[in-house]
Amino acid sequence: MSTALFDLSGKTALVTGSSRGLGRAIAEGFARAGARLIINGTDAARAEAAAGEFRAAGHQALSAAFDVTDEAAIVQAFERFDADGVAVDILVNNAGIQHRKPLVEFTTDEWRKVIETNLTSAFVIGREAGKRMIPRQRGKIINIGSLGSELARPTIAPYTTAKGGIRNLTRAMAVEWAQHGIQANAIGPGYMLTDMNQALVSNPDFNNWLMSRIPAKRWGNPDELVGAAIFLASDASTYVNGQTIYVDGGMLAAM
Ligand code: NDP
């Protein structure tokens, strides 16, 4: 009974940005829980290679490479899923980018790129998934936020703005779609060891500051997101709507 609640057998999960990083770790967790995977990234070869590795490990996986800022490509991908009889039961809006510089130096184009990649993409892909989940009267949407969904830090203004938007987009999806058996929630990862943070990992000053701030006194490993992701993707969370669960080693709890 307890493990059945978390079983994803027979479910198909589209995880954007799952060719590497946190998306890949979440996809691995879903595969172990029995889900079929749709692996995404902008680099088609990398996405297909990742899908191939999942298949070699005995899981069901296909790749669908598209840029999450390309609305036409997103619409086309969902039309292809429809034509192939692939229903997305679980959507994880994970793909994202970071861009660091002082607020006064950001160009409007740089601002837009971060907002479109981290926030507008979740709206467009969420809309395409939602349209198809509503008639089925079930579905799971997990948007990936950040500590930036709650707090700001110097040099990441568009990212913080986008991730704050993710928290409220999640609520917007929840209030419209909960009545259709769809649960939309978010995960806010703390500082996790991925390519995106390479510049911070190798900066001793930043590391000293971080270790003084994180109650757990360490960086997070990508696979530490898996438990929250499976919870929100599974029948264990059928009455959980519009929440952001922070997986951050206690950082948001600390003064
Ligand atoms: P990575 O840079 O390690 O991986 C990014 C993934 O997203 C890759 O698979 C990449 O694929 C894909 N991607 C990037 N841009 C696009 C795009 N335009 N369209 C489709 N796919 C794209 O990032 P992380 O794993 O660290 O981050 C994943 C998410 O988690 C992001 O939303 C990030 O903001 C969030 N996050 C990360 C934290 C961390 O500590 N790492 C903390 C809090 C939140 P490809 O190379 O093929 O384009």
Coordinates of N, CA and C in Angstrom, one line a residue, residues 9-146:
S9 N 3.9 3.5 -12.6 CA 3.8 2.5 -13.7 C 2.6 2.9 -14.6
G10 N 2.9 2.9 -15.9 CA 1.8 3.2 -16.9 C 1.7 4.7 -17.1
K11 N 2.4 5.5 -16.4 CA 2.4 7.0 -16.6 C 3.5 7.5 -17.5
T12 N 3.2 8.5 -18.3 CA 4.2 9.0 -19.2 C 4.6 10.4 -18.6
A13 N 5.8 10.6 -18.5 CA 6.3 11.9 -17.9 C 7.2 12.7 -18.9
L14 N 6.8 13.9 -19.2 CA 7.7 14.8 -20.0 C 8.4 15.7 -19.0
V15 N 9.7 15.6 -19.0 CA 10.5 16.4 -18.2 C 11.4 17.3 -19.1
T16 N 11.1 18.6 -19.1 CA 11.9 19.5 -19.9 C 13.3 19.7 -19.3
G17 N 14.2 19.8 -20.2 CA 15.6 20.0 -19.8 C 16.1 18.8 -19.0
S18 N 15.8 17.6 -19.5 CA 16.1 16.3 -18.8 C 17.3 15.6 -19.4
S19 N 18.0 16.2 -20.3 CA 19.2 15.6 -20.9 C 20.4 15.6 -19.9
R20 N 20.3 16.5 -18.9 CA 21.3 16.5 -17.9 C 20.8 17.3 -16.7
G21 N 21.6 17.4 -15.6 CA 21.3 18.2 -14.5 C 20.1 17.7 -13.7
L22 N 19.4 18.6 -13.0 CA 18.3 18.2 -12.1 C 17.2 17.5 -12.9
G23 N 16.9 17.9 -14.1 CA 15.9 17.3 -14.9 C 16.2 15.8 -15.2
R24 N 17.4 15.6 -15.4 CA 17.9 14.2 -15.7 C 17.7 13.3 -14.4
A25 N 18.1 13.9 -13.2 CA 17.9 13.2 -12.0 C 16.5 12.9 -11.7
I26 N 15.6 13.9 -11.9 CA 14.2 13.6 -11.7 C 13.7 12.5 -12.7
A27 N 14.1 12.6 -13.9 CA 13.7 11.6 -14.9 C 14.1 10.2 -14.4
E28 N 15.4 10.1 -13.9 CA 15.8 8.8 -13.4 C 15.0 8.3 -12.3
G29 N 14.6 9.2 -11.4 CA 13.7 8.8 -10.3 C 12.4 8.3 -10.8
F30 N 11.8 9.0 -11.7 CA 10.5 8.6 -12.3 C 10.6 7.2 -13.0
A31 N 11.7 7.0 -13.7 CA 11.9 5.7 -14.4 C 11.9 4.6 -13.4
R32 N 12.7 4.8 -12.3 CA 12.7 3.8 -11.2 C 11.4 3.5 -10.6
A33 N 10.5 4.6 -10.6 CA 9.1 4.4 -10.1 C 8.2 3.8 -11.1
G34 N 8.7 3.5 -12.3 CA 7.9 2.8 -13.3 C 7.4 3.7 -14.5
A35 N 7.7 5.0 -14.5 CA 7.2 5.9 -15.6 C 7.9 5.7 -16.9
R36 N 7.2 6.0 -18.0 CA 7.8 6.1 -19.3 C 8.2 7.6 -19.4
L37 N 9.4 7.8 -20.0 CA 10.0 9.1 -20.1 C 10.0 9.7 -21.4
I38 N 9.7 11.0 -21.5 CA 10.0 11.8 -22.7 C 11.1 12.8 -22.3
I39 N 12.3 12.6 -22.9 CA 13.5 13.4 -22.5 C 13.6 14.6 -23.5
N40 N 13.9 15.7 -22.9 CA 13.9 17.0 -23.7 C 15.2 17.8 -23.4
G41 N 15.6 18.5 -24.4 CA 16.6 19.5 -24.3 C 16.7 20.2 -25.6
T42 N 17.6 21.2 -25.7 CA 17.7 21.9 -27.1 C 18.5 21.0 -28.0
D43 N 19.5 20.3 -27.4 CA 20.4 19.5 -28.2 C 19.9 18.1 -28.4
A44 N 19.4 17.9 -29.7 CA 18.7 16.7 -30.0 C 19.6 15.4 -29.8
A45 N 20.8 15.5 -30.1 CA 21.7 14.4 -30.0 C 21.9 14.0 -28.5
R46 N 22.0 15.1 -27.7 CA 22.2 14.8 -26.2 C 20.9 14.2 -25.6
A47 N 19.8 14.7 -26.0 CA 18.5 14.2 -25.5 C 18.3 12.8 -26.0
E48 N 18.6 12.5 -27.2 CA 18.4 11.1 -27.7 C 19.4 10.2 -27.0
A49 N 20.6 10.7 -26.8 CA 21.6 9.8 -26.1 C 21.1 9.5 -24.7
A50 N 20.6 10.5 -24.0 CA 20.1 10.2 -22.6 C 18.9 9.2 -22.7
A51 N 18.0 9.4 -23.7 CA 16.9 8.5 -23.8 C 17.4 7.0 -24.1
G52 N 18.4 6.9 -24.9 CA 19.0 5.6 -25.2 C 19.6 5.0 -24.0
E53 N 20.2 5.8 -23.1 CA 20.8 5.2 -21.9 C 19.7 4.7 -21.0
F54 N 18.6 5.4 -20.9 CA 17.4 4.9 -20.1 C 16.9 3.6 -20.7
R55 N 16.8 3.5 -22.1 CA 16.3 2.3 -22.7 C 17.3 1.1 -22.4
A56 N 18.6 1.4 -22.5 CA 19.6 0.4 -22.2 C 19.5 -0.1 -20.8
A57 N 19.0 0.7 -19.9 CA 18.8 0.3 -18.5 C 17.5 -0.4 -18.2
G58 N 16.7 -0.6 -19.3 CA 15.5 -1.3 -19.2 C 14.2 -0.5 -19.0
H59 N 14.4 0.8 -19.2 CA 13.2 1.7 -19.0 C 12.6 2.1 -20.4
Q60 N 11.4 2.6 -20.3 CA 10.8 3.1 -21.6 C 11.1 4.6 -21.7
A61 N 11.7 5.0 -22.8 CA 12.1 6.4 -22.9 C 12.1 6.8 -24.4
L62 N 11.6 8.0 -24.7 CA 11.8 8.5 -26.0 C 12.3 10.0 -25.9
S63 N 12.9 10.5 -26.9 CA 13.3 11.9 -26.8 C 12.5 12.8 -27.7
A64 N 12.3 14.0 -27.2 CA 11.6 15.1 -28.0 C 12.4 16.4 -27.7
A65 N 13.3 16.7 -28.6 CA 14.1 17.9 -28.5 C 13.4 19.1 -29.0
F66 N 13.2 20.1 -28.2 CA 12.7 21.4 -28.6 C 13.2 22.4 -27.7
D67 N 13.2 23.6 -28.2 CA 13.6 24.8 -27.4 C 12.3 25.2 -26.6
V68 N 12.4 25.3 -25.3 CA 11.2 25.7 -24.6 C 10.7 27.1 -24.8
T69 N 11.6 27.9 -25.5 CA 11.1 29.3 -25.8 C 10.5 29.3 -27.2
D70 N 10.4 28.2 -27.9 CA 9.9 28.2 -29.3 C 8.5 27.6 -29.3
E71 N 7.6 28.5 -29.3 CA 6.1 28.1 -29.1 C 5.7 27.2 -30.2
A72 N 6.1 27.5 -31.5 CA 5.7 26.6 -32.6 C 6.2 25.2 -32.4
A73 N 7.5 25.1 -32.0 CA 8.1 23.8 -31.8 C 7.3 23.0 -30.6
I74 N 6.9 23.7 -29.6 CA 6.2 23.1 -28.5 C 4.8 22.6 -29.0
V75 N 4.1 23.4 -29.7 CA 2.8 23.0 -30.2 C 2.9 21.8 -31.1
Q76 N 4.0 21.8 -32.0 CA 4.2 20.7 -32.9 C 4.6 19.4 -32.1
A77 N 5.3 19.6 -31.1 CA 5.7 18.4 -30.3 C 4.5 17.7 -29.7
F78 N 3.6 18.6 -29.1 CA 2.3 18.0 -28.5 C 1.4 17.4 -29.6
E79 N 1.4 18.0 -30.8 CA 0.6 17.4 -31.9 C 1.2 16.1 -32.3
R80 N 2.5 16.0 -32.2 CA 3.2 14.7 -32.6 C 2.8 13.7 -31.5
F81 N 2.8 14.1 -30.2 CA 2.4 13.1 -29.1 C 1.0 12.6 -29.4
D82 N 0.1 13.6 -29.8 CA -1.3 13.2 -30.0 C -1.3 12.2 -31.1
A83 N -0.6 12.5 -32.2 CA -0.7 11.6 -33.4 C -0.1 10.2 -33.1
D84 N 0.9 10.1 -32.2 CA 1.5 8.9 -31.8 C 0.8 8.2 -30.6
G85 N -0.3 8.8 -30.2 CA -1.0 8.2 -29.0 C -0.3 8.3 -27.7
V86 N 0.6 9.3 -27.6 CA 1.4 9.5 -26.3 C 0.6 10.6 -25.5
A87 N 0.1 10.2 -24.3 CA -0.5 11.2 -23.4 C 0.4 11.5 -22.3
V88 N 0.7 12.8 -22.2 CA 1.6 13.3 -21.1 C 0.8 13.3 -19.8
D89 N 1.0 12.4 -18.9 CA 0.3 12.3 -17.6 C 1.0 13.2 -16.6
I90 N 2.3 13.4 -16.7 CA 3.1 14.1 -15.8 C 4.0 15.1 -16.6
L91 N 3.9 16.4 -16.3 CA 4.7 17.4 -16.9 C 5.6 18.0 -15.8
V92 N 6.9 18.0 -16.1 CA 7.8 18.8 -15.2 C 8.4 19.9 -16.0
N93 N 8.1 21.1 -15.7 CA 8.7 22.3 -16.3 C 10.0 22.6 -15.6
N94 N 11.1 22.0 -16.1 CA 12.4 22.1 -15.4 C 13.4 23.0 -16.2
A95 N 13.3 23.0 -17.5 CA 14.4 23.7 -18.3 C 14.5 25.1 -17.8
G96 N 15.7 25.5 -17.6 CA 16.0 26.9 -17.2 C 17.4 27.3 -17.4
I97 N 17.6 28.6 -17.4 CA 18.9 29.2 -17.5 C 19.2 30.2 -16.4
Q98 N 20.4 30.5 -16.2 CA 20.8 31.6 -15.3 C 21.7 32.6 -16.1
H99 N 21.6 33.8 -15.7 CA 22.5 34.9 -16.3 C 22.8 35.9 -15.2
R100 N 24.1 36.0 -14.9 CA 24.4 36.9 -13.7 C 25.1 38.2 -14.1
K101 N 24.5 39.3 -13.7 CA 25.2 40.6 -13.9 C 24.4 41.6 -13.1
P102 N 25.0 42.7 -12.7 CA 24.3 43.7 -12.0 C 23.0 44.2 -12.7
L103 N 22.0 44.5 -12.0 CA 20.7 44.9 -12.6 C 20.8 46.0 -13.6
V104 N 21.6 47.0 -13.3 CA 21.7 48.2 -14.2 C 22.4 47.8 -15.5
E105 N 23.1 46.7 -15.6 CA 23.8 46.3 -16.8 C 23.0 45.3 -17.7
F106 N 21.9 44.8 -17.2 CA 21.1 43.9 -18.0 C 20.5 44.6 -19.2
T107 N 20.6 44.1 -20.4 CA 19.9 44.6 -21.5 C 18.4 44.0 -21.5
T108 N 17.5 44.7 -22.2 CA 16.1 44.2 -22.2 C 16.1 42.8 -22.9
D109 N 16.9 42.6 -23.9 CA 16.9 41.3 -24.5 C 17.4 40.2 -23.6
E110 N 18.4 40.5 -22.8 CA 18.9 39.5 -21.8 C 17.8 39.2 -20.8
W111 N 17.2 40.2 -20.3 CA 16.0 40.1 -19.4 C 15.0 39.1 -20.0
R112 N 14.6 39.5 -21.2 CA 13.5 38.7 -21.8 C 13.9 37.2 -22.0
K113 N 15.2 37.0 -22.4 CA 15.6 35.6 -22.6 C 15.4 34.8 -21.3
V114 N 15.8 35.3 -20.2 CA 15.7 34.6 -18.9 C 14.3 34.4 -18.5
I115 N 13.4 35.4 -18.7 CA 12.0 35.3 -18.4 C 11.3 34.3 -19.3
E116 N 11.7 34.3 -20.6 CA 11.0 33.4 -21.5 C 11.4 32.0 -21.3
T117 N 12.7 31.8 -20.9 CA 13.2 30.4 -20.8 C 12.7 29.8 -19.4
N118 N 12.7 30.6 -18.4 CA 12.3 30.1 -17.1 C 10.9 30.2 -16.7
L119 N 10.1 31.2 -17.3 CA 8.7 31.4 -16.9 C 7.7 31.2 -18.0
T120 N 7.9 31.9 -19.1 CA 6.9 31.9 -20.2 C 6.8 30.4 -20.7
S121 N 8.0 29.7 -20.8 CA 8.0 28.3 -21.2 C 7.0 27.5 -20.4
A122 N 7.0 27.7 -19.1 CA 6.2 26.9 -18.2 C 4.7 27.2 -18.5
F123 N 4.4 28.4 -18.8 CA 3.0 28.8 -19.2 C 2.6 28.1 -20.5
V124 N 3.5 28.2 -21.5 CA 3.1 27.7 -22.9 C 3.0 26.1 -22.8
I125 N 4.0 25.5 -22.2 CA 4.0 24.0 -22.2 C 2.9 23.5 -21.2
G126 N 2.7 24.3 -20.1 CA 1.7 23.9 -19.2 C 0.3 24.0 -19.9
R127 N 0.1 25.1 -20.7 CA -1.1 25.3 -21.4 C -1.4 24.1 -22.3
E128 N -0.4 23.7 -23.1 CA -0.5 22.6 -24.1 C -0.8 21.3 -23.3
A129 N -0.1 21.1 -22.2 CA -0.4 19.8 -21.4 C -1.8 19.9 -20.8
G130 N -2.1 21.1 -20.2 CA -3.4 21.3 -19.5 C -4.6 21.0 -20.4
K131 N -4.5 21.6 -21.6 CA -5.6 21.4 -22.6 C -5.9 19.9 -22.8
R132 N -4.9 19.1 -22.7 CA -5.1 17.6 -23.0 C -5.4 16.9 -21.7
M133 N -5.0 17.4 -20.5 CA -5.3 16.8 -19.3 C -6.7 17.0 -18.8
I134 N -7.2 18.2 -19.1 CA -8.6 18.5 -18.7 C -9.6 17.5 -19.2
P135 N -9.7 17.2 -20.5 CA -10.7 16.2 -20.9 C -10.4 14.8 -20.2
R136 N -9.2 14.5 -19.9 CA -8.9 13.2 -19.2 C -9.2 13.2 -17.7
Q137 N -9.4 14.5 -17.2 CA -9.7 14.7 -15.8 C -8.7 14.1 -14.9
R138 N -7.4 14.2 -15.3 CA -6.3 13.9 -14.4 C -5.0 14.4 -15.0
G139 N -4.0 14.6 -14.2 CA -2.7 15.1 -14.6 C -1.9 15.7 -13.5
K140 N -0.6 15.7 -13.7 CA 0.3 16.2 -12.7 C 1.2 17.2 -13.4
I141 N 1.3 18.4 -12.8 CA 2.2 19.4 -13.3 C 3.1 19.8 -12.2
I142 N 4.4 19.8 -12.4 CA 5.4 20.2 -11.4 C 6.3 21.2 -12.1
N143 N 6.3 22.4 -11.5 CA 7.1 23.5 -12.0 C 8.3 23.6 -11.1
I144 N 9.5 23.8 -11.7 CA 10.7 23.9 -10.9 C 11.0 25.4 -10.6
G145 N 10.8 25.8 -9.4 CA 11.1 27.1 -8.9 C 12.6 27.2 -8.4
S146 N 12.8 27.8 -7.3 CA 14.1 28.1 -6.8 C 14.0 28.8 -5.4

